[in-house]
Coordinates of C-alpha atoms and ligand atoms in Angstrom, one line a residue:
X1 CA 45.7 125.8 52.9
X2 CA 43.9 122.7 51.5
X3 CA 40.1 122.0 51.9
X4 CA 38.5 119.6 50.5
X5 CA 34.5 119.4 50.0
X6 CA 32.1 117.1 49.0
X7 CA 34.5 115.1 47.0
X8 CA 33.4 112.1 45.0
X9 CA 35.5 109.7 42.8
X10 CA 33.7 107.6 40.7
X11 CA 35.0 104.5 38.9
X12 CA 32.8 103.5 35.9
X13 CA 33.8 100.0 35.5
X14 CA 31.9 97.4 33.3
X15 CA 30.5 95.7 36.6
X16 CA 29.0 99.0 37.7
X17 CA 29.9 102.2 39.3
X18 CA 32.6 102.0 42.5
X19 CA 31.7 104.9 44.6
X20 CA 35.9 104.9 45.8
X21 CA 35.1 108.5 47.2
X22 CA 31.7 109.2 48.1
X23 CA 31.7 112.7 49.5
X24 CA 34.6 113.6 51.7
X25 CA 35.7 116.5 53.4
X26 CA 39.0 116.9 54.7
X27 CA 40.8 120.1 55.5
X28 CA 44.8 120.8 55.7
X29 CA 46.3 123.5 57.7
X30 CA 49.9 125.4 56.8
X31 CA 52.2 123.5 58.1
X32 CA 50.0 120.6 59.5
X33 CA 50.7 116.8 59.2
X34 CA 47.6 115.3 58.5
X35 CA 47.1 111.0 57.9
X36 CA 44.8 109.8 56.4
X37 CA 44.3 106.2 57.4
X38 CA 41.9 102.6 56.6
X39 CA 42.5 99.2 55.2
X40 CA 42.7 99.1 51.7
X41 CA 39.6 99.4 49.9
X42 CA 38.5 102.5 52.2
X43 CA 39.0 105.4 49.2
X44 CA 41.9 106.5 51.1
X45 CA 44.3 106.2 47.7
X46 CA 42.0 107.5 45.8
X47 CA 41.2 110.9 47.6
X48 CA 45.1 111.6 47.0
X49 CA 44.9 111.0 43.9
X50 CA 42.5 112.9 43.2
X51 CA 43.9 116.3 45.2
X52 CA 46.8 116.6 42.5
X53 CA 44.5 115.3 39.4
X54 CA 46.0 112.1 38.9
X55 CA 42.8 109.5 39.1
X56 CA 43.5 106.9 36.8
X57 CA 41.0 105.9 34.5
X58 CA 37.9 104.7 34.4
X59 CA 38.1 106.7 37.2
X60 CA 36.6 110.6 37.4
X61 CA 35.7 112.9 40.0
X62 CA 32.6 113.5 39.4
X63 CA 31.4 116.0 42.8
X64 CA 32.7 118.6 45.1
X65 CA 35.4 121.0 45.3
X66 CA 39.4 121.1 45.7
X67 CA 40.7 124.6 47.0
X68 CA 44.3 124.6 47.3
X69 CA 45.7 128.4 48.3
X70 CA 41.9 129.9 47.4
X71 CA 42.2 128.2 43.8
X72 CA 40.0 125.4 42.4
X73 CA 42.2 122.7 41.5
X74 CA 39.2 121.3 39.5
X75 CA 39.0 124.1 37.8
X76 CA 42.5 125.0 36.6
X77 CA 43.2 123.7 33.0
X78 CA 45.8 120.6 32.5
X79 CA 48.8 122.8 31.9
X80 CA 48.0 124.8 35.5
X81 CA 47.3 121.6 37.1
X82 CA 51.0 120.4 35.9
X83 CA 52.9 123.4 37.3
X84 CA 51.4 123.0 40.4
X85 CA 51.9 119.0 40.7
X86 CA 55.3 118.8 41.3
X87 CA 55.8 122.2 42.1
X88 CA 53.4 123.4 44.9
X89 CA 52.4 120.0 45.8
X90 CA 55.1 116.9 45.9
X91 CA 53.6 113.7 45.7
X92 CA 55.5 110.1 46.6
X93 CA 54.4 106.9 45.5
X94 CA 54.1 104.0 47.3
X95 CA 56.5 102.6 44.6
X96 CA 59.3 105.0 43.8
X97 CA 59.9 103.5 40.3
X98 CA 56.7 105.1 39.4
X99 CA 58.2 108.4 39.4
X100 CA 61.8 106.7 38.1
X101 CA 62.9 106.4 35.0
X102 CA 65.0 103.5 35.3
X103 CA 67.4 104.3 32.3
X104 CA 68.7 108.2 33.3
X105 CA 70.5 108.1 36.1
X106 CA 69.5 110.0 39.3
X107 CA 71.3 112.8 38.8
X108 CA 69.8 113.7 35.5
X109 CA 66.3 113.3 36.5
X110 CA 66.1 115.4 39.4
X111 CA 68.2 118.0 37.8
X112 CA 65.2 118.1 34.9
X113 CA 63.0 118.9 37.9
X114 CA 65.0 121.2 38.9
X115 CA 65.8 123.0 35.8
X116 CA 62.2 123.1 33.9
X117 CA 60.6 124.8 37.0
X118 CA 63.6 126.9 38.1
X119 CA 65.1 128.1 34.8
X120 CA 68.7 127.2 36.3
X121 CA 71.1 125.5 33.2
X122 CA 71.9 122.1 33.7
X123 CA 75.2 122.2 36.0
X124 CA 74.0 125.1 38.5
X125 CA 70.6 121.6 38.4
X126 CA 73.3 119.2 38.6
X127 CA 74.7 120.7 41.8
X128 CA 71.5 121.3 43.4
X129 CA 70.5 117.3 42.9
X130 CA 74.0 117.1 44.3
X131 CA 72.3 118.9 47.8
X132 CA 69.5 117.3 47.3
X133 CA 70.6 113.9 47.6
X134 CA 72.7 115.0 50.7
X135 CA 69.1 116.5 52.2
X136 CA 67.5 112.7 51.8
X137 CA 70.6 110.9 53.1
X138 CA 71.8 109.9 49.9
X139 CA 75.7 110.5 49.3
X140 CA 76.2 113.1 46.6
X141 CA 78.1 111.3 44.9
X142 CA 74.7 108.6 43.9
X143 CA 73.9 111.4 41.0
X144 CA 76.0 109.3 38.6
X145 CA 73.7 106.0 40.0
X146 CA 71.0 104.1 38.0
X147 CA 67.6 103.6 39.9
X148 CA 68.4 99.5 39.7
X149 CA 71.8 100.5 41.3
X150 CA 70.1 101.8 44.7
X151 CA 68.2 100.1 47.5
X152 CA 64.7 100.2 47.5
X153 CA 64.8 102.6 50.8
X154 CA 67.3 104.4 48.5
X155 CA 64.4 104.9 45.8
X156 CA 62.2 106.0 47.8
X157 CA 64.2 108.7 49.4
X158 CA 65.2 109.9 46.2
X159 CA 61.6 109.6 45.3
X160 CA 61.2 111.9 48.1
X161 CA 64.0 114.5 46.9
X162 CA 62.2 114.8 43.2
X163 CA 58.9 115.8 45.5
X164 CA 60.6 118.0 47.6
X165 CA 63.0 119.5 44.7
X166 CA 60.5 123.1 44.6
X167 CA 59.8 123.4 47.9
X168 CA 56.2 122.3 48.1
X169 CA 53.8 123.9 50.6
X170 CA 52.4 120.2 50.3
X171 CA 53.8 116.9 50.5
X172 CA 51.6 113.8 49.9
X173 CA 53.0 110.6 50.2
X174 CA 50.8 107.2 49.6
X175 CA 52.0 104.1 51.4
X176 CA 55.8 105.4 51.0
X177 CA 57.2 103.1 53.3
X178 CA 55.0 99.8 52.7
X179 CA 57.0 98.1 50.9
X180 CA 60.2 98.6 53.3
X181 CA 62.0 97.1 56.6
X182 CA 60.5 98.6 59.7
X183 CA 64.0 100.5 60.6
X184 CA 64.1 102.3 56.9
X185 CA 60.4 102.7 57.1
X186 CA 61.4 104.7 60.4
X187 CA 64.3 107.0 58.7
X188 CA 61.7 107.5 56.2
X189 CA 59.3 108.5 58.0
X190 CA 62.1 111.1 60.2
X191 CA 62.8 112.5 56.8
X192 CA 59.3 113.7 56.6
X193 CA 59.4 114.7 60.3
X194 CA 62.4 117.0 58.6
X195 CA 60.4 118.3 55.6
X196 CA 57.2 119.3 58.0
X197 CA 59.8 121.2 59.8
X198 CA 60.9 123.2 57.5
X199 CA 57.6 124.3 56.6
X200 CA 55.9 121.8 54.5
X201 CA 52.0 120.3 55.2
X202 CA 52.1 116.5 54.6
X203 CA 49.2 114.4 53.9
X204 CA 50.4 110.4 54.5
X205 CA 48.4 108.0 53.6
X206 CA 48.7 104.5 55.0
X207 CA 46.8 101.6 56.6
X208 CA 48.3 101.7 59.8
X209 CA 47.0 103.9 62.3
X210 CA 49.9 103.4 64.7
X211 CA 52.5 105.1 62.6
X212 CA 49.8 107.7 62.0
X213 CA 49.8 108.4 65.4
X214 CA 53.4 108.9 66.3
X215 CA 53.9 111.2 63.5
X216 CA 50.8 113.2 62.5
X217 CA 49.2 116.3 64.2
X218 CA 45.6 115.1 63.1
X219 CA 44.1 111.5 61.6
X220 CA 41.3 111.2 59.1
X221 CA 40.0 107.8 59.6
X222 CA 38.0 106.2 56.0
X223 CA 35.7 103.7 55.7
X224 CA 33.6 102.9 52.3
X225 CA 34.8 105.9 50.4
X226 CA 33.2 108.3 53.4
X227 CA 35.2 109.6 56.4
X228 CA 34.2 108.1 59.6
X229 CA 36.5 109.9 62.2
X230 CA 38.6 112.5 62.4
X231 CA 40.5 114.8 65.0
X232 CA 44.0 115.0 67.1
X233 CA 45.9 112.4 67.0
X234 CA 46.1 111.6 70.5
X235 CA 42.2 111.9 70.6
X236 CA 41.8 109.6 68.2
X237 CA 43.7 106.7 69.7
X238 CA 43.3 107.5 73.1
X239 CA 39.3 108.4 72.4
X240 CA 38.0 106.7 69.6
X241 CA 34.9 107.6 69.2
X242 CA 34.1 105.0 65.9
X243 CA 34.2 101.5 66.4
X244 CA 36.0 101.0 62.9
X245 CA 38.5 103.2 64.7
X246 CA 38.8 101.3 68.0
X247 CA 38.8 98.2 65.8
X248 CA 41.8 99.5 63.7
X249 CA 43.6 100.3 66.8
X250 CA 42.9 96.9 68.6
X251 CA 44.7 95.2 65.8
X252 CA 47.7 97.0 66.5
X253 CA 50.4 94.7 67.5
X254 CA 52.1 95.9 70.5
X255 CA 55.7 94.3 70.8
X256 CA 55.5 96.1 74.5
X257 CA 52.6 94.1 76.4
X258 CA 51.1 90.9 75.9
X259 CA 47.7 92.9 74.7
X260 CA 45.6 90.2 72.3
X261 CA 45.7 91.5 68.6
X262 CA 42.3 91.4 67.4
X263 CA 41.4 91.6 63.8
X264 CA 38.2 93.5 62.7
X265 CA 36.0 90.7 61.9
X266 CA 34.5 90.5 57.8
X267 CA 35.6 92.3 54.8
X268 CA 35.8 96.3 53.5
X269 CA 32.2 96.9 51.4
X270 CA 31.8 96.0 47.3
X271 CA 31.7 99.8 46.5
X272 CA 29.6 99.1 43.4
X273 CA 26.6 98.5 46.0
X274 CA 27.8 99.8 49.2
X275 CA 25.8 98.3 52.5
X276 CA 22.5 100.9 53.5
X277 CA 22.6 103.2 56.1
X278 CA 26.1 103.1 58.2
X279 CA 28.8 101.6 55.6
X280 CA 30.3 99.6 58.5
X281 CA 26.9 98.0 60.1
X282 CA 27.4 94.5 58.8
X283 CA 31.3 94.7 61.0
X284 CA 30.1 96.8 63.6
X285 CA 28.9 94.8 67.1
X286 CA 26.7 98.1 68.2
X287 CA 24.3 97.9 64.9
X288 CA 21.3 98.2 65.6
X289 CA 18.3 98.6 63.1
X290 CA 18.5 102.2 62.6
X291 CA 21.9 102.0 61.8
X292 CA 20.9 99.8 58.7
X293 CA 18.6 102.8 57.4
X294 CA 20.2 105.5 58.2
X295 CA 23.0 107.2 57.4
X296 CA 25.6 109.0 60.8
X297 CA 26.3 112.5 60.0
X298 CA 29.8 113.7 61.5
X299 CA 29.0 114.6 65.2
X300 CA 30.9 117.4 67.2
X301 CA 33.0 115.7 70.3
X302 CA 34.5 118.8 70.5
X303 CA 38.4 120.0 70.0
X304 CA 38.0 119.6 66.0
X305 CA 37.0 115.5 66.9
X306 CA 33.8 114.5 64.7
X307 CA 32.7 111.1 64.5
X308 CA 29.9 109.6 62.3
X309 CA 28.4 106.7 64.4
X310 CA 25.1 106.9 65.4
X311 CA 26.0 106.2 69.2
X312 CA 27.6 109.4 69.8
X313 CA 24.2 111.5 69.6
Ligands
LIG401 FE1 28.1 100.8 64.4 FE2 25.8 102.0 64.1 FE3 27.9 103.4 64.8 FE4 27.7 102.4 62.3 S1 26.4 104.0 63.3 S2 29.5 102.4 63.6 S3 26.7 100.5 62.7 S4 26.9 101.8 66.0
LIG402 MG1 46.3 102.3 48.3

């Protein structure tokens, strides 16, 4: 449904060129929850951004290709781009009041969804927001609230209602729940349990590889603008084949044994110069020298699980 090739985001800022996405492949499948996870830094924002045309500037996606449903989304002109954006892909921010307009009240704003793309007059909109709200847990009655009115879990599930209005075939959400309490993050995270269900693919980004895991059917794991893993989820954290990847799931906290949380040790690469040969060599406690000169290509583990570390030849 969605594959992604060769994609590079480039940010020309005044202290050089950030290589945010350096030629990255990921592909989607109908129906198919994929996550895309890494500390911040890794590109990960940035390669959903740029699926829906949305890279801010001095940002520009300067390689590769974006086939949504056998089209070229870097090929459609602005107006194409727009229908699809909101229509045939959803996309939630990690802050909802970037898609809120904090002086119409709920109601009215997802009813304009509602009514530019489906041609329905503004009470038959009115009465769908009504449902809407009801889908996302959100009393029917809220239509008549102001943004500042609601919750910030609140928000973001209406947040979630305007993406979902048209009945995306995709759904992708960046950080949606980082800035809430772990039991909304949860009843968020069930409301996109809800929306895969009824037929949607979901790309979630987020930092933390544990949520990843309980909900997604496959994890893309980022490092320095490149992916560095990816597979089934349950390979993934129960095979890493990365050490980034065993290093982001060592730092999981686990509230269940008295496991020692480790942190991976140094900082993300300065994308304007990133390091030579493996991106993650000056972190990694397997470098060796080859792995300063030369760059891993994705190795097959088999069942649809590639890793790019030199170690799994
Ligand atoms: Fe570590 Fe080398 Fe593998 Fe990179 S290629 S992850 S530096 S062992
Ligand atoms: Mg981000």
């Amino acid at each position: 449904m969605l594959r992604v090739e060769g994609l590079k985001t480039y940010f020309y800022t005044l202290s050089g060129i950030v290589r945010a996405v350096d030629g990255v492949s990921i592909e989607v499948k109908e129906g198919e929850w994929v996550s895309i996870v890494g500390e911040s830094g890794s590109g990960k924002s940035t390669l959903a951004y740029s699926i829906v045309n949305l890279v801010p500037p001095p940002g520009r996606i300067v390689g590769g290709s974006i086939v949504f449903k056998g089209r070229d989304l870097l090929k459609l002109p602005e107006s194409e781009m727009r229908s699809i954006r909101g229509g045939r892909i959803g996309f939630v921010f990690q802050d909802p009041l970037t898609s809120l307009d904090p002086l119409r009240t709920v109601g009215d704003q997802l009813s304009e969804v509602i009514e530019t793309h489906q041609g329905l007059n503004h009470k038959e909109a009115l009465e769908k927001a009504a449902r809407l709200l009801e889908e996302v847990g959100i009393p029917a009655s809220r239509v008549k609230s102001y943004p500042h009115q609601l919750s910030g879990g609140q928000r973001q599930r209406i947040a979630i209602a305007m993406a979902i209005a048209l009945k995306p075939d995709l759904v992708i959400a960046d950080e949606p729940t980082t800035a809430l309490d772990v039991i909304v993050q949860d009843q968020i995270m069930d409301l996109f349990t809800g929306i895969k269900a009824s037929g949607s693919s979901i790309i979630l980004i987020t930092h933390d590889i544990a949520l990843a895991s309980e909900r997604s059917d496959r994890i893309v794991v980022m490092y320095g603008g490149k992916v560095v893993e990816y597979g089934a989820s349950r390979d993934i954290v129960e095979r890493p084949g990365h050490p980034y990847t065993a290093g982001l799931i060592e730092s999981v906290p686990d509230l269940w044994s008295d496991k020692q949380v480790k942190s991976i040790p140094g900082n993300p690469p300065d994308l304007r110069d990133p390091p030579k040969g493996c991106r993650f060599h000056p972190r990694c406690p397997y470098a060796s020298e080859e792995c300063r000169v030369r760059e891993p290509p994705l190795i097959d583990m088999g069942n649809g699980h590639y890793v790019a570390c030199l170690l799994r030849r």
